[in-house]
Backbone as a chain_set.jsonl record, in Angstrom:
{"seq": "MRSDGTRSYFFTLEIVRNLFLNAGFTELELDYCCVKSVNRRKGKSMRRVWVHGKFQKPALS", "coords": {"N": [[47.615, 80.851, 59.633], [44.619, 82.012, 58.274], [42.067, 84.47, 59.113], [39.621, 83.36, 58.432], [39.94, 80.686, 58.767], [41.247, 79.317, 56.758], [44.259, 78.328, 55.025], [47.314, 79.736, 53.757], [49.852, 79.586, 51.236], [53.042, 80.471, 50.147], [54.612, 80.469, 47.158], [57.795, 80.096, 45.604], [59.431, 80.733, 42.463], [61.254, 78.71, 41.977], [60.378, 76.583, 43.61], [57.875, 75.965, 42.425], [58.748, 75.284, 39.86], [60.334, 72.982, 40.421], [58.355, 71.252, 41.476], [56.709, 70.744, 39.213], [58.581, 69.805, 37.282], [59.569, 67.51, 38.548], [57.288, 65.999, 38.431], [57.231, 65.288, 35.833], [56.661, 67.154, 33.841], [57.269, 69.589, 31.216], [58.803, 72.718, 31.248], [57.399, 75.636, 29.942], [56.816, 78.373, 30.269], [57.511, 80.544, 33.015], [57.025, 82.78, 35.527], [56.825, 85.732, 37.637], [53.796, 87.494, 38.174], [52.867, 90.69, 38.462], [50.51, 92.819, 39.91], [48.635, 95.765, 40.399], [46.073, 96.361, 42.491], [43.029, 98.046, 43.084], [40.898, 98.966, 45.644], [38.047, 100.471, 45.406], [35.959, 101.185, 47.096], [37.029, 101.213, 49.732], [39.17, 102.786, 49.237], [41.738, 101.814, 48.996], [44.918, 100.782, 47.827], [46.409, 97.939, 46.564], [49.188, 95.793, 46.21], [49.65, 92.956, 44.326], [51.054, 89.746, 43.834], [51.461, 87.078, 41.697], [52.287, 83.705, 40.829], [52.893, 82.776, 37.611], [52.616, 80.265, 35.283], [53.361, 78.077, 32.529], [53.158, 74.793, 31.653], [53.998, 71.705, 30.071], [52.726, 68.514, 29.412], [54.503, 65.614, 28.582], [54.196, 64.086, 25.33], [52.508, 61.011, 24.749], [54.142, 58.078, 23.667]], "CA": [[46.221, 80.601, 59.366], [43.851, 83.24, 58.068], [40.948, 84.668, 60.044], [38.482, 82.511, 58.05], [40.295, 79.292, 59.012], [41.985, 78.735, 55.64], [45.707, 78.532, 55.064], [47.913, 80.22, 52.516], [51.226, 79.15, 51.036], [53.698, 81.362, 49.209], [55.527, 79.709, 46.32], [58.828, 80.748, 44.805], [59.491, 80.148, 41.123], [62.034, 77.475, 42.057], [59.518, 75.529, 44.173], [56.901, 75.581, 41.389], [59.509, 74.606, 38.798], [60.693, 71.637, 40.887], [57.138, 70.444, 41.586], [56.266, 70.312, 37.889], [59.611, 68.998, 36.623], [59.593, 66.198, 39.213], [56.083, 65.277, 38.005], [57.403, 64.912, 34.436], [56.249, 68.202, 32.911], [58.277, 70.446, 30.607], [58.501, 74.134, 31.507], [57.303, 76.516, 28.78], [56.91, 79.735, 30.813], [57.367, 80.633, 34.465], [57.422, 84.119, 35.946], [55.929, 86.409, 38.563], [52.849, 88.424, 37.569], [52.636, 91.739, 39.464], [49.314, 93.599, 39.597], [48.199, 96.731, 41.404], [44.62, 96.268, 42.607], [42.491, 99.172, 43.846], [39.58, 98.808, 46.247], [37.466, 101.82, 45.315], [35.102, 101.432, 48.257], [37.87, 101.554, 50.886], [40.219, 103.694, 48.801], [43.025, 101.168, 49.233], [45.652, 100.241, 46.702], [47.14, 96.762, 47.017], [50.052, 95.138, 45.232], [49.49, 91.502, 44.344], [52.029, 89.018, 43.022], [51.102, 85.69, 41.456], [53.2, 82.917, 40.01], [52.223, 82.386, 36.366], [53.44, 79.3, 34.574], [52.801, 77.159, 31.531], [53.922, 73.559, 31.605], [53.431, 70.773, 29.103], [52.9, 67.094, 29.687], [55.097, 64.98, 27.392], [53.29, 63.282, 24.503], [52.671, 59.561, 24.89], [54.651, 57.496, 22.421]], "C": [[45.499, 81.942, 59.25], [42.682, 83.308, 59.044], [39.738, 83.798, 59.708], [38.788, 81.016, 58.192], [41.033, 78.612, 57.874], [43.471, 79.029, 55.795], [46.181, 79.078, 53.722], [49.348, 79.721, 52.451], [51.824, 80.033, 49.954], [54.785, 80.591, 48.471], [56.588, 80.609, 45.706], [58.804, 80.089, 43.427], [60.21, 78.799, 41.167], [61.202, 76.316, 42.618], [58.522, 75.037, 43.126], [57.595, 74.801, 40.282], [59.817, 73.162, 39.213], [59.48, 70.726, 41.008], [56.724, 69.883, 40.228], [57.303, 69.444, 37.185], [59.695, 67.608, 37.236], [58.372, 65.355, 38.86], [56.13, 64.931, 36.514], [56.986, 65.944, 33.41], [57.462, 68.934, 32.348], [57.861, 71.893, 30.828], [58.496, 74.922, 30.203], [57.477, 77.973, 29.194], [56.801, 79.654, 32.324], [57.894, 81.988, 34.907], [56.449, 84.63, 37.0], [55.042, 87.368, 37.778], [52.475, 89.438, 38.647], [51.483, 92.634, 39.017], [49.03, 94.557, 40.738], [46.676, 96.745, 41.381], [44.123, 97.407, 43.489], [41.095, 98.827, 44.347], [38.966, 100.199, 46.306], [36.645, 102.166, 46.544], [35.923, 101.899, 49.465], [38.987, 102.527, 50.531], [41.617, 103.142, 49.021], [43.615, 100.64, 47.935], [46.508, 99.084, 47.222], [47.987, 96.21, 45.884], [49.905, 93.637, 45.408], [50.539, 90.88, 43.429], [51.575, 87.566, 42.927], [52.234, 85.012, 40.714], [52.396, 82.457, 38.8], [53.142, 81.424, 35.624], [52.652, 78.513, 33.555], [53.746, 75.966, 31.463], [53.223, 72.605, 30.659], [53.747, 69.345, 29.525], [53.494, 66.458, 28.434], [54.075, 64.122, 26.642], [53.566, 61.799, 24.733], [53.166, 58.987, 23.574], [54.222, 56.069, 22.231]], "O": [[45.74, 82.87, 60.022], [42.354, 82.328, 59.712], [38.916, 83.52, 60.582], [37.986, 80.176, 57.783], [41.413, 77.448, 57.999], [43.876, 79.871, 56.597], [45.528, 78.901, 52.693], [49.979, 79.466, 53.477], [51.171, 80.311, 48.949], [55.75, 80.121, 49.073], [56.308, 81.749, 45.334], [58.225, 79.016, 43.252], [59.818, 77.859, 40.476], [61.318, 75.187, 42.141], [58.344, 73.831, 42.957], [57.088, 73.778, 39.821], [59.587, 72.231, 38.442], [59.566, 69.543, 40.677], [56.426, 68.695, 40.103], [56.946, 68.448, 36.555], [59.875, 66.626, 36.515], [58.412, 64.13, 38.975], [55.183, 64.348, 35.984], [56.956, 65.643, 32.217], [58.546, 68.902, 32.931], [56.702, 72.251, 30.62], [59.466, 74.885, 29.446], [58.202, 78.724, 28.541], [56.087, 78.805, 32.858], [59.063, 82.31, 34.693], [55.392, 84.041, 37.228], [55.499, 87.987, 36.817], [51.835, 89.083, 39.637], [51.475, 93.143, 37.896], [49.17, 94.201, 41.908], [46.065, 97.098, 40.373], [44.724, 97.702, 44.523], [40.221, 98.445, 43.57], [39.326, 101.009, 47.161], [36.638, 103.315, 46.986], [35.556, 102.863, 50.137], [39.675, 103.037, 51.416], [42.569, 103.898, 49.211], [42.909, 100.124, 47.069], [47.239, 99.235, 48.201], [47.55, 96.165, 44.734], [50.024, 93.118, 46.518], [50.866, 91.431, 42.378], [51.336, 86.909, 43.94], [53.04, 85.666, 40.053], [51.348, 81.826, 38.944], [54.306, 81.735, 35.369], [51.446, 78.307, 33.692], [54.95, 76.105, 31.248], [52.009, 72.681, 30.465], [54.861, 69.019, 29.933], [53.031, 66.738, 27.328], [53.199, 63.509, 27.253], [54.716, 61.387, 24.892], [52.684, 59.353, 22.502], [54.573, 55.448, 21.228]]}, "num_chains": 1, "name": "protein.A"}
């Protein structure tokens, strides 16, 4: 739990893939997005990693 009372969850690509495929989506793209963020005020450099994905819902027939 974070100091503000919220929770965080860290996903792997495999977890995200399984969540969407089990819900009936088709995977188009799925990868990690790595960004270096700089806080100029505090002079801190932080590495951030996000999961970026594109999924498509099948067309209704």
